[in-house]
mmCIF file of C-alpha atoms (C1' of nucleotides) in Angstrom:
data_model
loop_
_atom_site.group_PDB
_atom_site.id
_atom_site.type_symbol
_atom_site.label_atom_id
_atom_site.label_comp_id
_atom_site.label_asym_id
_atom_site.label_seq_id
_atom_site.Cartn_x
_atom_site.Cartn_y
_atom_site.Cartn_z
ATOM 1 C CA MET Y 467 -149.747 -67.069 -54.389
ATOM 2 C CA ASP Y 468 -147.764 -70.315 -56.499
ATOM 3 C CA GLY Y 469 -145.048 -68.497 -57.974
ATOM 4 C CA SER Y 470 -144.904 -70.972 -60.758
ATOM 5 C CA CYS Y 471 -141.319 -70.281 -62.074
ATOM 6 C CA TYR Y 472 -138.604 -71.430 -60.016
ATOM 7 C CA SER Y 473 -135.734 -70.464 -60.522
ATOM 8 C CA PRO Y 474 -133.333 -74.384 -59.327
ATOM 9 C CA LEU Y 475 -131.840 -73.972 -56.256
ATOM 10 C CA VAL Y 476 -128.557 -75.178 -57.065
ATOM 11 C CA ARG Y 477 -128.130 -71.586 -58.790
ATOM 12 C CA GLU Y 478 -128.709 -69.254 -55.982
ATOM 13 C CA PRO Y 479 -130.346 -70.023 -52.616
ATOM 14 C CA LEU Y 480 -133.025 -70.073 -51.834
ATOM 15 C CA GLY Y 481 -135.329 -67.405 -50.046
ATOM 16 C CA GLU Y 482 -136.832 -67.924 -46.480
ATOM 17 C CA GLU Y 483 -140.221 -67.203 -48.099
ATOM 18 C CA ARG Y 484 -139.174 -69.341 -51.664
ATOM 19 C CA ALA Y 485 -138.116 -72.275 -49.179
ATOM 20 C CA ARG Y 486 -141.243 -72.774 -47.301
ATOM 21 C CA GLN Y 487 -143.504 -72.425 -50.024
ATOM 22 C CA LEU Y 488 -141.776 -74.970 -52.089
ATOM 23 C CA ALA Y 489 -141.315 -76.804 -48.525
ATOM 24 C CA GLY Y 490 -145.233 -77.377 -49.077
ATOM 25 C CA THR Y 491 -145.856 -78.195 -52.144
ATOM 26 C CA LEU Y 492 -143.009 -80.705 -51.520
ATOM 27 C CA LYS Y 493 -144.608 -82.003 -48.639
ATOM 28 C CA ALA Y 494 -148.419 -82.109 -50.483
ATOM 29 C CA VAL Y 495 -146.298 -85.051 -52.228
ATOM 30 C CA ALA Y 496 -144.277 -86.822 -50.216
ATOM 31 C CA GLU Y 497 -146.295 -88.715 -48.858
ATOM 32 C CA PRO Y 498 -147.056 -92.365 -50.639
ATOM 33 C CA VAL Y 499 -150.307 -92.918 -50.686
ATOM 34 C CA ARG Y 500 -150.048 -89.123 -52.303
ATOM 35 C CA LEU Y 501 -148.308 -90.405 -54.921
ATOM 36 C CA ARG Y 502 -149.700 -92.909 -56.255
ATOM 37 C CA LEU Y 503 -153.414 -90.607 -56.341
ATOM 38 C CA LEU Y 504 -150.897 -88.950 -58.425
ATOM 39 C CA SER Y 505 -149.628 -91.666 -60.705
ATOM 40 C CA LEU Y 506 -153.191 -93.328 -60.430
ATOM 41 C CA ILE Y 507 -154.500 -90.052 -62.584
ATOM 42 C CA ALA Y 508 -151.959 -88.779 -64.496
ATOM 43 C CA SER Y 509 -151.857 -92.337 -66.288
ATOM 44 C CA ARG Y 510 -154.713 -92.618 -66.917
ATOM 45 C CA ALA Y 511 -154.972 -92.366 -70.440
ATOM 46 C CA ASP Y 512 -158.028 -88.795 -70.561
ATOM 47 C CA GLY Y 513 -155.908 -87.536 -67.516
ATOM 48 C CA GLU Y 514 -158.452 -88.160 -65.066
ATOM 49 C CA ALA Y 515 -160.305 -90.358 -62.515
ATOM 50 C CA CYS Y 516 -163.455 -90.507 -60.668
ATOM 51 C CA VAL Y 517 -162.428 -90.800 -56.340
ATOM 52 C CA CYS Y 518 -165.258 -94.121 -56.804
ATOM 53 C CA GLU Y 519 -161.642 -95.946 -59.499
ATOM 54 C CA LEU Y 520 -159.335 -94.504 -56.468
ATOM 55 C CA THR Y 521 -160.844 -95.612 -53.496
ATOM 56 C CA GLY Y 522 -160.325 -99.054 -54.464
ATOM 57 C CA ALA Y 523 -156.751 -98.954 -55.623
ATOM 58 C CA PHE Y 524 -155.333 -98.312 -51.802
ATOM 59 C CA GLU Y 525 -156.181 -100.292 -48.843
ATOM 60 C CA VAL Y 526 -157.418 -97.023 -46.560
ATOM 61 C CA SER Y 527 -160.422 -95.878 -45.870
ATOM 62 C CA ASP Y 528 -161.987 -93.711 -47.973
ATOM 63 C CA ALA Y 529 -162.484 -91.227 -45.434
ATOM 64 C CA THR Y 530 -158.520 -91.658 -45.504
ATOM 65 C CA ILE Y 531 -158.141 -90.743 -49.322
ATOM 66 C CA SER Y 532 -160.590 -87.793 -49.618
ATOM 67 C CA HIS Y 533 -158.290 -86.542 -46.994
ATOM 68 C CA HIS Y 534 -155.236 -87.267 -48.755
ATOM 69 C CA LEU Y 535 -157.282 -85.756 -52.332
ATOM 70 C CA LYS Y 536 -157.657 -82.167 -49.990
ATOM 71 C CA VAL Y 537 -154.104 -81.947 -49.749
ATOM 72 C CA LEU Y 538 -153.453 -82.372 -53.015
ATOM 73 C CA ARG Y 539 -156.335 -80.079 -54.339
ATOM 74 C CA GLU Y 540 -154.850 -77.436 -51.938
ATOM 75 C CA ALA Y 541 -151.688 -77.470 -53.128
ATOM 76 C CA GLY Y 542 -152.251 -77.175 -56.315
ATOM 77 C CA LEU Y 543 -150.935 -80.196 -58.069
ATOM 78 C CA ILE Y 544 -154.852 -81.585 -58.529
ATOM 79 C CA GLU Y 545 -158.231 -80.093 -59.482
ATOM 80 C CA ARG Y 546 -161.636 -81.322 -59.552
ATOM 81 C CA GLU Y 547 -164.626 -81.591 -61.235
ATOM 82 C CA ARG Y 548 -168.832 -82.057 -60.513
ATOM 83 C CA ARG Y 549 -170.235 -84.704 -63.996
ATOM 84 C CA GLY Y 550 -173.134 -84.937 -62.115
ATOM 85 C CA THR Y 551 -173.165 -87.866 -58.838
ATOM 86 C CA TRP Y 552 -169.818 -88.089 -59.796
ATOM 87 C CA LEU Y 553 -166.989 -85.879 -58.883
ATOM 88 C CA TYR Y 554 -163.755 -86.718 -62.057
ATOM 89 C CA TYR Y 555 -159.729 -84.414 -60.507
ATOM 90 C CA ARG Y 556 -157.204 -84.498 -62.991
ATOM 91 C CA VAL Y 557 -153.420 -83.392 -62.547
ATOM 92 C CA ARG Y 558 -152.333 -79.723 -62.784
ATOM 93 C CA PRO Y 559 -149.591 -80.640 -65.162
ATOM 94 C CA GLU Y 560 -147.305 -76.882 -64.509
ATOM 95 C CA ALA Y 561 -148.050 -77.747 -60.851
ATOM 96 C CA LEU Y 562 -145.363 -80.671 -61.223
ATOM 97 C CA ARG Y 563 -143.398 -79.145 -63.750
ATOM 98 C CA THR Y 564 -142.354 -75.823 -61.214
ATOM 99 C CA ILE Y 565 -142.311 -78.660 -58.051
ATOM 100 C CA ALA Y 566 -139.656 -81.108 -60.546
ATOM 101 C CA GLY Y 567 -137.639 -78.032 -62.190
ATOM 102 C CA ALA Y 568 -136.666 -76.243 -58.842
ATOM 103 C CA LEU Y 569 -135.083 -79.361 -57.734
ATOM 104 C CA MET Y 570 -133.470 -80.110 -61.090
ATOM 105 C CA PRO Y 571 -129.147 -79.872 -60.561
ATOM 106 C CA ALA Y 572 -128.886 -78.202 -64.245
ATOM 107 C CA GLU Y 573 -131.351 -77.769 -67.903
ATOM 108 C CA ASP Y 574 -128.898 -79.916 -69.656
ATOM 109 C CA GLY Y 575 -130.529 -83.027 -69.517
ATOM 110 C CA ALA Y 576 -126.823 -85.094 -69.096
ATOM 111 C CA VAL Y 577 -126.935 -87.287 -66.543
ATOM 112 C CA PRO Y 578 -122.817 -87.916 -65.180
ATOM 113 C CA ALA Y 579 -121.716 -91.799 -64.697
ATOM 114 C CA MET B 874 -131.240 -99.304 -52.213
ATOM 115 C CA ASP B 875 -131.575 -96.031 -54.183
ATOM 116 C CA GLY B 876 -133.656 -97.254 -57.409
ATOM 117 C CA SER B 877 -131.787 -94.289 -59.742
ATOM 118 C CA CYS B 878 -133.713 -93.795 -62.504
ATOM 119 C CA TYR B 879 -137.687 -93.480 -62.472
ATOM 120 C CA SER B 880 -140.238 -93.690 -64.569
ATOM 121 C CA PRO B 881 -142.021 -89.934 -64.489
ATOM 122 C CA LEU B 882 -144.964 -90.604 -62.124
ATOM 123 C CA VAL B 883 -148.013 -89.470 -65.006
ATOM 124 C CA ARG B 884 -146.287 -92.991 -67.442
ATOM 125 C CA GLU B 885 -148.197 -95.854 -65.303
ATOM 126 C CA PRO B 886 -149.106 -96.042 -61.714
ATOM 127 C CA LEU B 887 -146.276 -96.547 -58.770
ATOM 128 C CA GLY B 888 -145.971 -99.086 -57.402
ATOM 129 C CA GLU B 889 -147.263 -99.332 -53.616
ATOM 130 C CA GLU B 890 -142.565 -99.949 -53.025
ATOM 131 C CA ARG B 891 -141.288 -97.081 -54.607
ATOM 132 C CA ALA B 892 -144.098 -95.102 -53.856
ATOM 133 C CA ARG B 893 -142.639 -95.686 -50.443
ATOM 134 C CA GLN B 894 -138.653 -94.865 -51.416
ATOM 135 C CA LEU B 895 -139.631 -92.074 -53.746
ATOM 136 C CA ALA B 896 -141.898 -90.165 -50.457
ATOM 137 C CA GLY B 897 -138.957 -90.689 -48.262
ATOM 138 C CA THR B 898 -136.373 -89.506 -50.369
ATOM 139 C CA LEU B 899 -138.983 -86.789 -50.692
ATOM 140 C CA LYS B 900 -139.978 -85.511 -46.740
ATOM 141 C CA ALA B 901 -136.501 -85.138 -47.309
ATOM 142 C CA VAL B 902 -136.738 -81.954 -48.902
ATOM 143 C CA ALA B 903 -140.369 -81.321 -47.685
ATOM 144 C CA GLU B 904 -138.286 -79.508 -45.221
ATOM 145 C CA PRO B 905 -137.810 -74.835 -45.537
ATOM 146 C CA VAL B 906 -135.047 -75.370 -43.730
ATOM 147 C CA ARG B 907 -133.040 -78.416 -45.476
ATOM 148 C CA LEU B 908 -134.641 -76.593 -49.308
ATOM 149 C CA ARG B 909 -131.737 -73.942 -47.939
ATOM 150 C CA LEU B 910 -129.216 -75.803 -46.964
ATOM 151 C CA LEU B 911 -129.516 -77.569 -50.214
ATOM 152 C CA SER B 912 -129.846 -74.834 -52.346
ATOM 153 C CA LEU B 913 -126.522 -72.897 -50.234
ATOM 154 C CA ILE B 914 -124.302 -76.090 -50.525
ATOM 155 C CA ALA B 915 -125.157 -76.177 -54.240
ATOM 156 C CA SER B 916 -125.329 -72.684 -55.584
ATOM 157 C CA ARG B 917 -121.261 -72.070 -53.861
ATOM 158 C CA ALA B 918 -118.584 -71.644 -57.011
ATOM 159 C CA ASP B 919 -117.432 -74.919 -55.799
ATOM 160 C CA GLY B 920 -119.525 -77.008 -54.987
ATOM 161 C CA GLU B 921 -119.115 -77.103 -51.301
ATOM 162 C CA ALA B 922 -119.255 -76.063 -48.231
ATOM 163 C CA CYS B 923 -118.177 -76.481 -44.110
ATOM 164 C CA VAL B 924 -120.722 -76.895 -41.121
ATOM 165 C CA CYS B 925 -119.512 -73.282 -39.659
ATOM 166 C CA GLU B 926 -120.001 -71.374 -42.622
ATOM 167 C CA LEU B 927 -123.885 -73.018 -42.639
ATOM 168 C CA THR B 928 -125.280 -72.861 -39.183
ATOM 169 C CA GLY B 929 -125.295 -68.957 -39.535
ATOM 170 C CA ALA B 930 -127.087 -69.062 -42.086
ATOM 171 C CA PHE B 931 -130.339 -69.900 -40.465
ATOM 172 C CA GLU B 932 -131.923 -68.850 -36.684
ATOM 173 C CA VAL B 933 -132.306 -72.349 -35.928
ATOM 174 C CA SER B 934 -129.718 -73.138 -33.129
ATOM 175 C CA ASP B 935 -126.480 -76.158 -34.414
ATOM 176 C CA ALA B 936 -127.786 -79.430 -33.546
ATOM 177 C CA THR B 937 -130.927 -78.627 -34.931
ATOM 178 C CA ILE B 938 -128.191 -77.660 -38.770
ATOM 179 C CA SER B 939 -127.009 -80.876 -37.642
ATOM 180 C CA HIS B 940 -130.159 -82.813 -37.151
ATOM 181 C CA HIS B 941 -130.632 -81.208 -40.871
ATOM 182 C CA LEU B 942 -128.225 -82.597 -42.533
ATOM 183 C CA LYS B 943 -128.116 -85.688 -40.903
ATOM 184 C CA VAL B 944 -131.621 -86.913 -42.624
ATOM 185 C CA LEU B 945 -130.673 -85.643 -45.977
ATOM 186 C CA ARG B 946 -127.588 -87.866 -45.326
ATOM 187 C CA GLU B 947 -129.576 -90.159 -44.928
ATOM 188 C CA ALA B 948 -131.486 -89.698 -47.798
ATOM 189 C CA GLY B 949 -128.838 -89.358 -50.435
ATOM 190 C CA LEU B 950 -128.826 -86.207 -50.815
ATOM 191 C CA ILE B 951 -125.357 -85.044 -49.843
ATOM 192 C CA GLU B 952 -121.731 -86.519 -49.050
ATOM 193 C CA ARG B 953 -119.389 -85.129 -47.091
ATOM 194 C CA GLU B 954 -115.045 -84.892 -46.493
ATOM 195 C CA ARG B 955 -113.776 -84.793 -43.454
ATOM 196 C CA ARG B 956 -110.770 -82.094 -44.162
ATOM 197 C CA GLY B 957 -108.727 -82.037 -40.777
ATOM 198 C CA THR B 958 -111.168 -80.358 -38.133
ATOM 199 C CA TRP B 959 -113.866 -79.701 -40.810
ATOM 200 C CA LEU B 960 -116.796 -81.669 -42.485
ATOM 201 C CA TYR B 961 -117.464 -80.190 -45.781
ATOM 202 C CA TYR B 962 -121.386 -80.620 -47.416
ATOM 203 C CA ARG B 963 -121.713 -81.759 -51.564
ATOM 204 C CA VAL B 964 -124.768 -81.885 -53.131
ATOM 205 C CA ARG B 965 -125.856 -85.297 -55.215
ATOM 206 C CA PRO B 966 -126.678 -84.440 -58.704
ATOM 207 C CA GLU B 967 -128.227 -87.447 -59.185
ATOM 208 C CA ALA B 968 -130.330 -87.478 -56.727
ATOM 209 C CA LEU B 969 -131.508 -84.531 -57.305
ATOM 210 C CA ARG B 970 -131.687 -84.778 -61.051
ATOM 211 C CA THR B 971 -133.782 -88.810 -59.606
ATOM 212 C CA ILE B 972 -135.980 -87.251 -58.026
ATOM 213 C CA ALA B 973 -136.965 -83.818 -60.481
ATOM 214 C CA GLY B 974 -137.184 -86.972 -63.265
ATOM 215 C CA ALA B 975 -139.895 -88.685 -61.303
ATOM 216 C CA LEU B 976 -141.994 -85.980 -61.081
ATOM 217 C CA MET B 977 -141.430 -84.174 -64.477
ATOM 218 C CA PRO B 978 -145.028 -84.726 -66.070
ATOM 219 C CA ALA B 979 -143.885 -84.979 -69.557
ATOM 220 C CA GLU B 980 -139.714 -85.461 -71.322
ATOM 221 C CA ASP B 981 -141.165 -81.720 -74.203
ATOM 222 C CA GLY B 982 -141.223 -78.449 -72.492
ATOM 223 C CA ALA B 983 -144.280 -77.321 -74.032
ATOM 224 C CA VAL B 984 -147.275 -76.206 -71.771
ATOM 225 C CA PRO B 985 -150.516 -77.466 -72.337
ATOM 226 C CA ALA B 986 -152.760 -74.014 -71.981
ATOM 227 C "C1'" DT F 183 -101.534 -86.210 -22.766
ATOM 228 C "C1'" DC F 184 -104.377 -81.717 -21.760
ATOM 229 C "C1'" DG F 185 -107.828 -78.956 -23.746
ATOM 230 C "C1'" DC F 186 -109.872 -76.816 -27.968
ATOM 231 C "C1'" DT F 187 -112.807 -75.661 -30.231
ATOM 232 C "C1'" DA F 188 -116.084 -78.019 -34.369
ATOM 233 C "C1'" DT F 189 -119.256 -81.275 -34.878
ATOM 234 C "C1'" DT F 190 -122.667 -84.938 -33.537
ATOM 235 C "C1'" DT F 191 -125.908 -87.527 -30.312
ATOM 236 C "C1'" DA F 192 -129.476 -88.219 -26.148
ATOM 237 C "C1'" DG F 193 -133.376 -86.459 -24.006
ATOM 238 C "C1'" DA F 194 -136.997 -83.734 -24.086
ATOM 239 C "C1'" DT F 195 -141.348 -80.836 -25.211
ATOM 240 C "C1'" DG F 196 -144.385 -79.467 -28.372
ATOM 241 C "C1'" DT F 197 -147.161 -80.370 -32.474
ATOM 242 C "C1'" DA F 198 -148.684 -81.453 -37.229
ATOM 243 C "C1'" DT F 199 -149.904 -85.661 -39.834
ATOM 244 C "C1'" DG F 200 -152.576 -89.669 -41.795
ATOM 245 C "C1'" DT F 201 -155.907 -92.840 -40.030
ATOM 246 C "C1'" DC F 202 -160.940 -94.030 -38.802
ATOM 247 C "C1'" DA F 203 -165.876 -94.351 -36.656
ATOM 248 C "C1'" DA F 204 -169.407 -91.664 -37.239
ATOM 249 C "C1'" DC F 205 -171.917 -88.365 -39.370
ATOM 250 C "C1'" DT F 206 -172.854 -84.052 -42.543
ATOM 251 C "C1'" DT F 207 -173.205 -82.520 -47.413
ATOM 252 C "C1'" DA F 208 -174.960 -82.646 -52.702
ATOM 253 C "C1'" DG F 209 -177.002 -84.823 -56.551
ATOM 254 C "C1'" DA F 210 -180.697 -88.019 -58.905
ATOM 255 C "C1'" DT F 211 -184.790 -90.826 -58.395
ATOM 256 C "C1'" DG F 212 -188.746 -92.734 -57.314
ATOM 257 C "C1'" DC D 1295 -190.780 -85.657 -50.187
ATOM 258 C "C1'" DA D 1296 -187.920 -89.377 -48.874
ATOM 259 C "C1'" DT D 1297 -184.950 -92.049 -49.912
ATOM 260 C "C1'" DC D 1298 -180.087 -94.250 -51.864
ATOM 261 C "C1'" DT D 1299 -175.275 -93.482 -53.432
ATOM 262 C "C1'" DA D 1300 -170.611 -90.637 -53.857
ATOM 263 C "C1'" DA D 1301 -168.286 -87.422 -51.983
ATOM 264 C "C1'" DG D 1302 -166.853 -84.819 -47.868
ATOM 265 C "C1'" DT D 1303 -166.161 -83.806 -43.033
ATOM 266 C "C1'" DT D 1304 -165.617 -83.960 -38.220
ATOM 267 C "C1'" DG D 1305 -163.391 -85.433 -34.160
ATOM 268 C "C1'" DA D 1306 -160.560 -88.622 -31.874
ATOM 269 C "C1'" DC D 1307 -156.031 -90.946 -31.265
ATOM 270 C "C1'" DA D 1308 -151.661 -92.637 -32.324
ATOM 271 C "C1'" DT D 1309 -147.317 -91.740 -34.522
ATOM 272 C "C1'" DA D 1310 -143.518 -88.636 -36.349
ATOM 273 C "C1'" DC D 1311 -140.773 -84.461 -36.634
ATOM 274 C "C1'" DA D 1312 -139.141 -79.953 -35.772
ATOM 275 C "C1'" DT D 1313 -136.905 -77.914 -31.739
ATOM 276 C "C1'" DC D 1314 -134.145 -76.981 -27.769
ATOM 277 C "C1'" DT D 1315 -130.437 -78.280 -24.252
ATOM 278 C "C1'" DA D 1316 -126.705 -80.887 -22.010
ATOM 279 C "C1'" DA D 1317 -123.564 -83.604 -22.572
ATOM 280 C "C1'" DA D 1318 -120.495 -86.855 -25.834
ATOM 281 C "C1'" DT D 1319 -117.541 -87.721 -29.318
ATOM 282 C "C1'" DA D 1320 -113.589 -85.983 -32.628
ATOM 283 C "C1'" DG D 1321 -110.024 -84.466 -35.037
ATOM 284 C "C1'" DC D 1322 -105.430 -80.464 -33.699
ATOM 285 C "C1'" DG D 1323 -101.964 -78.419 -31.142
ATOM 286 C "C1'" DA D 1324 -98.722 -77.756 -27.611
#
DNA sequence: TCGCTATTTAGATGTATGTCAACTTAGATG
DNA sequence: CATCTAAGTTGACATACATCTAAATAGCGA
């Protein structure tokens, strides 16, 4: 259901179905709070964070954070694990790599001036 | 206004402003028709396509295609050039590279188990 | 200038999305 | 069981967005 190996969209025209899938995943990422949540979780030394460590960093309500985490989770971008009272979230690097790879214009990392 | 050199969001927590910028660009891409437009233009041999070559590939109206092209253009993802009666669109690879680079989880391509 | 064609803009409409307050679920502990 | 805390769900609301039809603009050729 996820298509973990997209070829870059510059190589050949994207099919209708794949475009819908990719757009769905991208929509999950294309929101400021969700981007910061992803970044906040991913940039931790141990790669994980519990909800209580996340809610404080934003000006939106806990319910909204919970909603955004759900969106990210349903898009396959993060996963969670319960340890006692707390839930710990972790980023799924393959998912990030998939969308980054689909957008990357060329394999060689050369950046033109 | 574009911040052409994001460091990946996994490296350090994304600032509020940068998250807003990145999300804005990602929103432009996070739509099936726009993804296919991007792909259709980018995968051309000469790297460009005129509107008349694009409208036929979709089931939406010409006005809608025009709207999506405008969204992509305002996000800095494509540019256009007039030649006679027709407008030719071209992808800006740096823009794609910027968002891909911001999402890429690590420089080395190693996929953890 | 007049009309022809390619593309964009404007206004209208239905759907999707971000947000919050209030309520519920789940685990821990007395 | 009663209660406390962590996190998620529900329902409502306002805003954002994709789409269409109809009208407007911009080059080109006669």
